Tab-separated table of C-alpha atoms in Angstrom:
chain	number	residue	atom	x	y	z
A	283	UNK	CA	104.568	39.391	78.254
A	284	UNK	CA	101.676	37.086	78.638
A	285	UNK	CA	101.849	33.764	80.453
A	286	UNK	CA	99.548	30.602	81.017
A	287	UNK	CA	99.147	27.507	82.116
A	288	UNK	CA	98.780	23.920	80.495
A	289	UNK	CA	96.745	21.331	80.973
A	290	UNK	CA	99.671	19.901	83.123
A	291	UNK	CA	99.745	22.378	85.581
A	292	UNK	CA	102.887	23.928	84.597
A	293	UNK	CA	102.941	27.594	84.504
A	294	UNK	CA	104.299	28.909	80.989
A	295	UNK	CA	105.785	32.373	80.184
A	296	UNK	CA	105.815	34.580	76.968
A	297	UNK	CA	109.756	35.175	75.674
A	298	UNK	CA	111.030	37.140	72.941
A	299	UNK	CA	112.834	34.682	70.634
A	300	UNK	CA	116.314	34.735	70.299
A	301	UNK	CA	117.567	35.289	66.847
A	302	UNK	CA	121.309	34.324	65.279
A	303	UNK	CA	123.331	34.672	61.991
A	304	UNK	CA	121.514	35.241	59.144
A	305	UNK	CA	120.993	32.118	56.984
A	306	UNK	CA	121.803	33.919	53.436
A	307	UNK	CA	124.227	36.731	52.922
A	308	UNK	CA	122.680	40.170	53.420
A	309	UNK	CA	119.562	38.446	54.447
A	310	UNK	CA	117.778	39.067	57.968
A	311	UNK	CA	118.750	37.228	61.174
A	312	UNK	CA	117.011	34.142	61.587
A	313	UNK	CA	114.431	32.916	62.924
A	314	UNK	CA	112.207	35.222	62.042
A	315	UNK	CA	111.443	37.455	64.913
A	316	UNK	CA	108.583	36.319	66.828
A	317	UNK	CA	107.679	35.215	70.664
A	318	UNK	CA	107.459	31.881	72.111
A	319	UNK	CA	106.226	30.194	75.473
A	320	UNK	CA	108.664	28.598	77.834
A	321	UNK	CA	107.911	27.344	81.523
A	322	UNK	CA	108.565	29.211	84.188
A	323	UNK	CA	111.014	29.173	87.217
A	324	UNK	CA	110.227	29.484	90.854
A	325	UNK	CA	111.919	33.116	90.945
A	326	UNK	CA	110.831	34.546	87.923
A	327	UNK	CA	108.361	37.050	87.813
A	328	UNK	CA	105.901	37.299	84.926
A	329	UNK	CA	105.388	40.777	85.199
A	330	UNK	CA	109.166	42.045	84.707
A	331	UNK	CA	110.021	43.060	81.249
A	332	UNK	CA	111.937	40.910	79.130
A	333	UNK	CA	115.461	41.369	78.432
A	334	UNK	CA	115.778	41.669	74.787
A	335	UNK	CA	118.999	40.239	72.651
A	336	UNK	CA	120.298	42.723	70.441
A	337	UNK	CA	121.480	40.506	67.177
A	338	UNK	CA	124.838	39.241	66.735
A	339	UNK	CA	127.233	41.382	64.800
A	340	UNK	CA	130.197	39.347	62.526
A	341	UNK	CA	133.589	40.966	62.672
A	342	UNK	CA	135.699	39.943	60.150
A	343	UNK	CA	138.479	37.850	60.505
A	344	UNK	CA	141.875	39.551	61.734
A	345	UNK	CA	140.145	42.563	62.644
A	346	UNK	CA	140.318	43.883	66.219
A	347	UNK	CA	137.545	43.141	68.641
A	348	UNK	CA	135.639	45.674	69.748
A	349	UNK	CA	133.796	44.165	72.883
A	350	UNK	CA	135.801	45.807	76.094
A	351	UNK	CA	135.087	42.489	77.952
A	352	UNK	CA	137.809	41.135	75.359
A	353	UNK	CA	140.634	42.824	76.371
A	354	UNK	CA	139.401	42.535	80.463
A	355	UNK	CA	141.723	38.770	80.100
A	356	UNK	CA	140.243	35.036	80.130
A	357	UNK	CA	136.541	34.964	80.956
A	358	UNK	CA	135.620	34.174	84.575
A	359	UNK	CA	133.435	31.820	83.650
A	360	UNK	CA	135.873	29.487	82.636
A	361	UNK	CA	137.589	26.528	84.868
A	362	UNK	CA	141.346	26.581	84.557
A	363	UNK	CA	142.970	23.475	83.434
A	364	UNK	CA	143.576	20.556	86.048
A	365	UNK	CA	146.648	20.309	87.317
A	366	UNK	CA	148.573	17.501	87.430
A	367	UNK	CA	147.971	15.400	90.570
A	368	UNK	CA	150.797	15.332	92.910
A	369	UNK	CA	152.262	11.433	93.367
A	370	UNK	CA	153.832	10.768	96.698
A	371	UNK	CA	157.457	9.464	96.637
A	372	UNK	CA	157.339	5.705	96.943
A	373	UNK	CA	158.158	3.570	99.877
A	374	UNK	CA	161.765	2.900	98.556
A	375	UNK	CA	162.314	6.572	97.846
A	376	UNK	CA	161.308	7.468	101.626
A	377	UNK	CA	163.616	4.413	102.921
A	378	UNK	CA	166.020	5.807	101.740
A	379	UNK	CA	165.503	8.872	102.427
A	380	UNK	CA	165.471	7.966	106.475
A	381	UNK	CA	168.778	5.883	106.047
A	382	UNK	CA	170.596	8.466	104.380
A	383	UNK	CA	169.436	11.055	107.064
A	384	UNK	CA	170.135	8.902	109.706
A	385	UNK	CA	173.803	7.593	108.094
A	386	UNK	CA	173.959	11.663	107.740
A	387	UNK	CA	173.677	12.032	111.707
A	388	UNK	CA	175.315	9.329	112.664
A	389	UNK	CA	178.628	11.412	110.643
A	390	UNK	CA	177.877	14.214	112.303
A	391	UNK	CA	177.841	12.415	116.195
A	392	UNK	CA	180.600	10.789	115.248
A	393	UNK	CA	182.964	13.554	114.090
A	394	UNK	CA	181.576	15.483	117.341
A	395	UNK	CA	182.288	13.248	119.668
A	396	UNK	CA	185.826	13.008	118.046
A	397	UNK	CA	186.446	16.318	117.959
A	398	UNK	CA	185.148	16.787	122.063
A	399	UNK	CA	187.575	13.915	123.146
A	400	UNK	CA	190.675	15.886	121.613
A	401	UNK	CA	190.048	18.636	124.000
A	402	UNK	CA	192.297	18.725	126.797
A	403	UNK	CA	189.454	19.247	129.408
A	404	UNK	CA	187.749	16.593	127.553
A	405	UNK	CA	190.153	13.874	127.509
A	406	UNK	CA	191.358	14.697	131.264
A	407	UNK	CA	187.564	14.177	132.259
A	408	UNK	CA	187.415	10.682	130.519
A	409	UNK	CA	191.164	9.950	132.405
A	410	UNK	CA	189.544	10.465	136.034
A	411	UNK	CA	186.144	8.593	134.759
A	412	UNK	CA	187.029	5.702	132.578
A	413	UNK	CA	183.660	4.610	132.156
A	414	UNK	CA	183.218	1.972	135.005
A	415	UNK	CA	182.589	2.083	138.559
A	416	UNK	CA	184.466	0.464	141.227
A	417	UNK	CA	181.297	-1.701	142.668
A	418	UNK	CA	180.399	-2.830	139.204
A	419	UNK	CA	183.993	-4.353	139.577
A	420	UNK	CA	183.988	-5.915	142.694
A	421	UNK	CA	180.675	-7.513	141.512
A	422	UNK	CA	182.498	-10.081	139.318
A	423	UNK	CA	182.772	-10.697	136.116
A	424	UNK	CA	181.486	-14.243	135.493
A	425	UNK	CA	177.773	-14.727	134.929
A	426	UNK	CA	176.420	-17.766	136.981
A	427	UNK	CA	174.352	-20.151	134.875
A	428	UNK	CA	170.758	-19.508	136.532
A	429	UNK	CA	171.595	-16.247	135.430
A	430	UNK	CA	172.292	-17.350	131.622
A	431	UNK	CA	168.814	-19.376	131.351
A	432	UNK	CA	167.049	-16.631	132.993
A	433	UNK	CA	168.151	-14.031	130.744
A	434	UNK	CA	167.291	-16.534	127.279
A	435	UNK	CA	163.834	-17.023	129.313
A	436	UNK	CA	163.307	-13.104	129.704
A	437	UNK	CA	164.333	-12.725	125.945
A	438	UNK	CA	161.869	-14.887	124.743
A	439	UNK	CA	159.191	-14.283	126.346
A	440	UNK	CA	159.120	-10.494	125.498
A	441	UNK	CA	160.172	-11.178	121.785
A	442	UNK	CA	156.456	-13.110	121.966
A	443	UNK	CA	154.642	-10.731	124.304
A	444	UNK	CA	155.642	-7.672	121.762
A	445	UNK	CA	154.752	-9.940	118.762
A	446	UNK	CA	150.945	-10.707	120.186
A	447	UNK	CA	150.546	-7.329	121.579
A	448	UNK	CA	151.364	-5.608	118.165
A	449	UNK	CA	148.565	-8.617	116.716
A	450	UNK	CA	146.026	-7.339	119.553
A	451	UNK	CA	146.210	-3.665	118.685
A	452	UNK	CA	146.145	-4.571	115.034
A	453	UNK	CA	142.848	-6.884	114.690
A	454	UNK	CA	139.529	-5.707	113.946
A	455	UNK	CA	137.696	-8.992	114.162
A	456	UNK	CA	139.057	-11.420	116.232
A	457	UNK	CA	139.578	-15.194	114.649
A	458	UNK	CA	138.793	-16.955	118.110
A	459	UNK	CA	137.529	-15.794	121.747
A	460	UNK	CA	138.511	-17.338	124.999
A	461	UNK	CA	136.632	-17.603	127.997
A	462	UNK	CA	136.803	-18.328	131.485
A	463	UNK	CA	134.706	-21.847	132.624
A	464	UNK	CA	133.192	-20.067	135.108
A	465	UNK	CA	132.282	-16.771	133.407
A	466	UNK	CA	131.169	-17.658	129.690
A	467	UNK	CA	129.824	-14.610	128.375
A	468	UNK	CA	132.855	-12.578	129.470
A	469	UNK	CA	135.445	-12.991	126.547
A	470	UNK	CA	138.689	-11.647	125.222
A	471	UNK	CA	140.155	-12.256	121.985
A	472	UNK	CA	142.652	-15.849	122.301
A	473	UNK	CA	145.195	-13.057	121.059
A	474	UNK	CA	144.609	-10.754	123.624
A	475	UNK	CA	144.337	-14.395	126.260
A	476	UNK	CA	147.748	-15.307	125.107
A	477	UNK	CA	149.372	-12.093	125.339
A	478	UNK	CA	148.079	-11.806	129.242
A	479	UNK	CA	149.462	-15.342	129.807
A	480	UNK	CA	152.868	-14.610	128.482
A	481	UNK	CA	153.057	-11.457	130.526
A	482	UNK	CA	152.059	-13.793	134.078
A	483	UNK	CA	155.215	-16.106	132.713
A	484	UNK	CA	157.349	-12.785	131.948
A	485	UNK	CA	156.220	-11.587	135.481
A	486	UNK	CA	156.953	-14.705	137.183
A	487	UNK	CA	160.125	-14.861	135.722
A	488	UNK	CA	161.219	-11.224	137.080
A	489	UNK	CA	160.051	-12.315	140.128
A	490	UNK	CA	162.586	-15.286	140.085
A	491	UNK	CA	164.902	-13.020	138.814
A	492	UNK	CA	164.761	-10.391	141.269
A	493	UNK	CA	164.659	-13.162	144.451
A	494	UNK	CA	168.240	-14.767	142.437
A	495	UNK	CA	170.094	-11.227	142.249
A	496	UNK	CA	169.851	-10.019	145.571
A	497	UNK	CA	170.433	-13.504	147.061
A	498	UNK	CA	173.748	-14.041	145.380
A	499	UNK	CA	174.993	-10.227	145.485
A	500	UNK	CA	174.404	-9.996	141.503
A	501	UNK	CA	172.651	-6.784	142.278
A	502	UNK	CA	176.057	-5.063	142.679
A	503	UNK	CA	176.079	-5.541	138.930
A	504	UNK	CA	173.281	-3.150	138.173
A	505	UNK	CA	172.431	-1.206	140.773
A	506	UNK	CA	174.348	2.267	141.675
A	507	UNK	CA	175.596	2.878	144.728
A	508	UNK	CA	177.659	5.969	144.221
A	509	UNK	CA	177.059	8.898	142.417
A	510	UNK	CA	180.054	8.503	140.338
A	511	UNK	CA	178.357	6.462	138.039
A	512	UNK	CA	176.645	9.532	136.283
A	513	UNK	CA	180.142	11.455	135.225
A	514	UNK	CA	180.986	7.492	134.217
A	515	UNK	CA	177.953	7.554	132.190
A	516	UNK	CA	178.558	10.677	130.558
A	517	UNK	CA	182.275	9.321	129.783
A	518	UNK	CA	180.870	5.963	128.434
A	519	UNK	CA	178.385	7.203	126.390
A	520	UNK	CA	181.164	9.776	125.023
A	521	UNK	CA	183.504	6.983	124.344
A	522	UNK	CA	180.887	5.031	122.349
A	523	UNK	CA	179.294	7.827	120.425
A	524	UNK	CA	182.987	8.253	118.893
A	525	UNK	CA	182.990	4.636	118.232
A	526	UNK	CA	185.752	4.506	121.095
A	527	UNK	CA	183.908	2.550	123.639
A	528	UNK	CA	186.379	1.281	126.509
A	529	UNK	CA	189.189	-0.907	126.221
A	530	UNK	CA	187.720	-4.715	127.456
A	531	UNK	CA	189.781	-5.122	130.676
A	532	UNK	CA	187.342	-1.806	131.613
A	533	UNK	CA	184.236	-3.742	129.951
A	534	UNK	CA	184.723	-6.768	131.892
A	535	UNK	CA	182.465	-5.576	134.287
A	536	UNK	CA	179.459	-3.458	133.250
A	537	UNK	CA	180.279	0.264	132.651
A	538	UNK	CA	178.202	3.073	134.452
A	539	UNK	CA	175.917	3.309	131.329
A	540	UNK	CA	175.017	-0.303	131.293
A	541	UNK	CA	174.517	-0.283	134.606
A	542	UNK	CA	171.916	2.323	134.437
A	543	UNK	CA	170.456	1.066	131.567
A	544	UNK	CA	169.822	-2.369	132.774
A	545	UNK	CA	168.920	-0.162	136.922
A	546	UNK	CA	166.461	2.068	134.192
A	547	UNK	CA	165.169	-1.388	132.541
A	548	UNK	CA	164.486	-3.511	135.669
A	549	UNK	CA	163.512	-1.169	138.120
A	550	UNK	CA	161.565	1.581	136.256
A	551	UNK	CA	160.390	-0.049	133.006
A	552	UNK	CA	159.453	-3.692	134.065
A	553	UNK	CA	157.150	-2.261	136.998
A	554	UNK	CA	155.313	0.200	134.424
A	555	UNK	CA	154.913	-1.787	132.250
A	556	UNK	CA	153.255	-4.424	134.881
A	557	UNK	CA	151.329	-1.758	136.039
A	558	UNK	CA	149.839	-0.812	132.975
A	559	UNK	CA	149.768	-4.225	131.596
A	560	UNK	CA	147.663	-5.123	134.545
A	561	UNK	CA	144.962	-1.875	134.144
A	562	UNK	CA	144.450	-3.222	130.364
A	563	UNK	CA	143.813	-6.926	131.140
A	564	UNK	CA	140.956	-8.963	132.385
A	565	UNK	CA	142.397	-9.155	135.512
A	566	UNK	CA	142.181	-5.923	137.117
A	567	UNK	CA	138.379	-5.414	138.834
A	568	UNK	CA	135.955	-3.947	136.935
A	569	UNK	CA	135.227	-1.532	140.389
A	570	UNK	CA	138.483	-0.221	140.411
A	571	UNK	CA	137.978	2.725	138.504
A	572	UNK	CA	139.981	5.049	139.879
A	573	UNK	CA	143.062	4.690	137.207
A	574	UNK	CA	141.610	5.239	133.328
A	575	UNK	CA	142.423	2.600	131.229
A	576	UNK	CA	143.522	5.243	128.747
A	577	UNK	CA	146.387	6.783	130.836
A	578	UNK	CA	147.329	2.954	131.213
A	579	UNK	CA	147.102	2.278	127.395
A	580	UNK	CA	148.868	5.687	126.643
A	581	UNK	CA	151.993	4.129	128.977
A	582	UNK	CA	152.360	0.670	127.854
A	583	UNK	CA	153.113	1.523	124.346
A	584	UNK	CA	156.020	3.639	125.003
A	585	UNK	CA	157.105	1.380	127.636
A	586	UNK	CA	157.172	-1.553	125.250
A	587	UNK	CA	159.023	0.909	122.560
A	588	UNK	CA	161.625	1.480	125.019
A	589	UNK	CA	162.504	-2.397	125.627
A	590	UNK	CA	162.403	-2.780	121.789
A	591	UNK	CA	165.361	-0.115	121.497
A	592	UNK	CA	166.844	-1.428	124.784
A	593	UNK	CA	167.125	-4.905	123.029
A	594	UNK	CA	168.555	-3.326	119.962
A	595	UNK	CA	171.125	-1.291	121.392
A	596	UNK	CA	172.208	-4.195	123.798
A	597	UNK	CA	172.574	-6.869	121.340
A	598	UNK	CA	174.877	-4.357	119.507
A	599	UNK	CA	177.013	-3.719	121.870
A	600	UNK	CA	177.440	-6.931	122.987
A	601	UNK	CA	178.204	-7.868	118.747
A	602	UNK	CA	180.385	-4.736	118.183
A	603	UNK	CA	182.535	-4.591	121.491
A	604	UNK	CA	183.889	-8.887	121.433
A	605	UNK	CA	181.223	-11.186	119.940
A	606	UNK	CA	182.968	-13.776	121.338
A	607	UNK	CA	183.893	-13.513	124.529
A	608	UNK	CA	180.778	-11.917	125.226
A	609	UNK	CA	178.486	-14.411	124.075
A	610	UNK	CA	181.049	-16.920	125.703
A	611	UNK	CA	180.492	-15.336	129.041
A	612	UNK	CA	176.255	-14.400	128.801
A	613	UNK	CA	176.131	-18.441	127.482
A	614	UNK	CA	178.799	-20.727	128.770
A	615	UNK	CA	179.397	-18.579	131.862
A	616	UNK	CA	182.924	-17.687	131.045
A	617	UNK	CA	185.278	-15.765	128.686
A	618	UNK	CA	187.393	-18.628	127.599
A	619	UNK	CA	188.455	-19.044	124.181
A	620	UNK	CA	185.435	-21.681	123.313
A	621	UNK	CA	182.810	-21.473	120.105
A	622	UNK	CA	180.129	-22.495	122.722
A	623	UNK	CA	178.692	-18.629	122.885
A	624	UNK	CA	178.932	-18.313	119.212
A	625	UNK	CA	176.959	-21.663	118.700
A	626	UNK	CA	174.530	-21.231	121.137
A	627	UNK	CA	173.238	-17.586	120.494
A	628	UNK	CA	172.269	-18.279	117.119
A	629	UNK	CA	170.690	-21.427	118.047
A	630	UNK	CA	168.488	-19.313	120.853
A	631	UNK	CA	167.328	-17.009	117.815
A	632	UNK	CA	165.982	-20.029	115.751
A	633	UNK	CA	164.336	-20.833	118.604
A	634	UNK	CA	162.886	-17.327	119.499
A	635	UNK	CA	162.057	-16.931	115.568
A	636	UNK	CA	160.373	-20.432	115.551
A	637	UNK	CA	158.190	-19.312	118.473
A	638	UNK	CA	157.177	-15.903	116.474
A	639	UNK	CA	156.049	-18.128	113.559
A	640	UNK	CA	153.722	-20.361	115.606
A	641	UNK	CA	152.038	-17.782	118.083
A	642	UNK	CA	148.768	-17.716	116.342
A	643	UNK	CA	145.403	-18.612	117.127
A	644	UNK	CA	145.326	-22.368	115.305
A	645	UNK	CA	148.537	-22.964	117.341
A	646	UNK	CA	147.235	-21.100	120.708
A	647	UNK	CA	143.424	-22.612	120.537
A	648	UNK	CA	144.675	-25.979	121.885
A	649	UNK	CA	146.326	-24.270	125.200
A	650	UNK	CA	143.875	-21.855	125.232
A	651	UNK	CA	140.977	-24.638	125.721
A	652	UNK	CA	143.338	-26.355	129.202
A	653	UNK	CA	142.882	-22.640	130.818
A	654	UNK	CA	139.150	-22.108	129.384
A	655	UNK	CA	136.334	-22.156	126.637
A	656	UNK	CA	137.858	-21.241	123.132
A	657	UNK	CA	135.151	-20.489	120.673
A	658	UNK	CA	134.757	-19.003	116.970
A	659	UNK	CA	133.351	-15.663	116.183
C-alpha cells in the first residue's frame, strides 16, 4: 500500500476500506470497495500487507451460529459486571458484637470457676488459703485520714494526666506553645506543658505517699512478706472469678490479690511509668542519649493502659463487695454505719469530672504564663 505525508507532517498510510451490510436487498456491500488514507502509528510498518476484511455474512434469525468462537463461552474481551461493594457492619452492630462476646466469656469463666470450686481438691485448697494473709491482718483495718486525701489526690491527678496525655498523642497542630523565660525558642505544646506538670504533682505526691506508709507501718498493707500470698492469690482470684469473692470479716483487710495488685501498682508501674515519662519530656538532657525515646514511648502507653484497668477493676470491687462500708472506711476512715462514704465519693467524681471538662488550653494558658511564655501558633 502506498503512504505519504501532509503538509502537517503527519505520515499517512494507504488502507483497504472496510465494507458492511449491503444498503438494498441483494445489492453489494457498501461502501463501494475502494482504499483510503489514514495516519499512521509509531509501530506500524508501511511495507506489511494489509489485512483484508472478508464481508459480513447475515444469518438468519433462530438459526444456529456457525462462528466456533460462539460456542468457546462469553468473549474475553468483555468486563464482568461490578459487584456489589461490600459495606462494613456499623459501629452499633460491632458494639454489640464485643458485648455479647465478652457477656459470652464472662458465662463461660463463671460456670468454670463454679464448676473448679466443687472439686474436692479444689475446695480443700481454698479451706487452707482463704484468700488473705496473716500480715495483711495484723496491718489494721482502718485507713488513717492522710491516707484518705492522699488516695483522692492520686485519683485525680491521673484521671487528668491520662486525659491530657490521650490530647497530646492526638493533636496535629497544637492551639498554644509554652516556653521556658529563659529558653524561648525551645517550645512544647501547653498540652504537652500541662501534662509534664501534672506528672511532677503525681510524682510528688508518691513521694509523700511512699515517706507516709513506711513511717506509720501502712506498708504491711501492701507489701508481701511471705510467700503464701501467691496460693492466696490464686484462691482469691478463684473466689471472685465465680462471683464468690470472700466473706467481709476475710476482706477487712486486703486479700493476697489486692495486695499484689496495689505491691504490682506502686512498686513496678509508678516507677516505669516515671521513668518513661521522664525520657519523653523536656526534662531529660538532650546528651543523654543512651535510652531511645522510642523504647520509652513504646512503655508508657501500656503502662498508662494498665492503671486505666487497675482503676476499673478496683472501683468495682470496692462497689460490688459493700459499697458502703467500703467507701465509709477509704472516706470517713471507718466502717461505721454512716452515709458519709456514700456522699462523699460521688461528690469526689463531680469534682474529678469538673477538672476533665476544664483541662484545656483557654483554661491552662493563664497557669501556663506564671511558669513561662505561652504563645499562639
Amino acid at each position: 500500500m502506498a503512504t505519504a505525508t501532509t503538509s502537517a507532517g503527519v505520515a499517512m498510510r494507504e488502507v483497504q476500506v472496510r465494507r458492511g451490510l449491503p444498503r438494498e436487498p441483494g445489492g453489494e456491500p457498501w461502501p463501494a470497495a475502494g482504499t483510503a488514507f489514514v495516519a499512521m502509528r509509531a509501530d506500524d510498518d508501511a511495507d506489511a500487507p494489509t489485512e483484508k476484511t472478508a464481508p459480513a455474512t447475515v444469518e438468519p434469525a433462530g438459526a444456529p451460529s456457525t462462528d466456533p468462537a460462539s460456542h468457546a463461552g462469553p468473549s474475553p474481551a468483555k468486563s464482568p459486571a461490578p459487584r456489589k461493594s461490600h459495606q462494613p457492619p456499623s459501629a452499633a452492630i460491632r458494639w454489640a458484637g464485643a458485648i455479647a462476646a465478652l457477656a459470652a466469656l464472662v458465662v463461660v469463666v463463671v460456670a468454670g470457676s463454679r464448676w473448679l470450686l466443687s472439686l474436692d481438691g479444689v475446695a480443700a485448697f481454698v479451706d487452707d488459703y482463704p484468700g488473705t494473709t496473716a500480715e495483711a491482718q495484723r496491718a489494721g483495718i482502718e485507713i488513717p485520714a492522710w491516707l484518705e486525701w492522699q488516695h483522692f489526690f492520686n485519683v485525680f491527678l491521673m484521671a487528668l494526666i491520662v486525659r491530657t496525655g490521650l490530647m497530646v498523642s492526638r493533636q496535629t497542630r497544637p492551639e498554644a506553645y509554652w516556653a521556658r523565660r529563659s529558653d524561648p525558642r525551645t517550645r512544647v505544646s501547653l498540652m504537652a506543658w500541662t501534662h509534664q506538670a501534672l506528672d511532677v504533682l503525681w510524682v510528688t505526691n508518691g513521694v509523700v505517699y511512699a515517706v507516709a506508709l513506711f513511717a506509720t507501718g501502712q506498708w504491711q498493707r501492701i507489701v508481701p512478706t511471705s510467700w503464701d500470698v501467691f496460693p492466696h492469690a490464686v484462691s482469691t482470684g478463684l473466689q471472685y472469678a465465680a462471683l464468690m469473692p470472700p466473706s467481709h470479716a476475710e476482706a477487712a483487710g486486703y486479700n493476697a490479690l489486692q495486695q499484689l495488685g496495689y505491691f504490682t501498682t506502686v512498686f513496678v508501674a509508678a516507677p516505669l511509668a516515671i521513668a518513661s515519662g521522664a525520657r519523653m519530656s523536656m526534662f531529660w538532657p538532650a546528651g543523654w542519649t543512651r535510652v531511645p525515646v522510642s523504647a520509652a514511648r513504646s512503655l508508657h502507653f501500656p503502662v498508662m493502659l494498665y492503671f486505666v484497668v487497675f482503676t476499673v477493676l478496683h472501683v468495682g470491687l470496692v462497689l460490688s463487695t459493700g459499697a458502703l462500708d467500703n467507701l465509709n472506711r477509704m472516706y470517713a476512715g471507718s466502717g461505721a454505719d454512716s452515709w458519709v462514704g456514700l456522699v462523699v465519693f460521688p461528690a469526689s467524681l463531680v469534682v474529678i469530672g469538673g477538672a476533665l471538662v476544664a483541662v484545656r488550653p483557654i483554661v491552662v494558658a493563664p497557669l501556663g504564663r506564671v511558669f513561662g511564655i505561652v504563645s499562639g501558633r
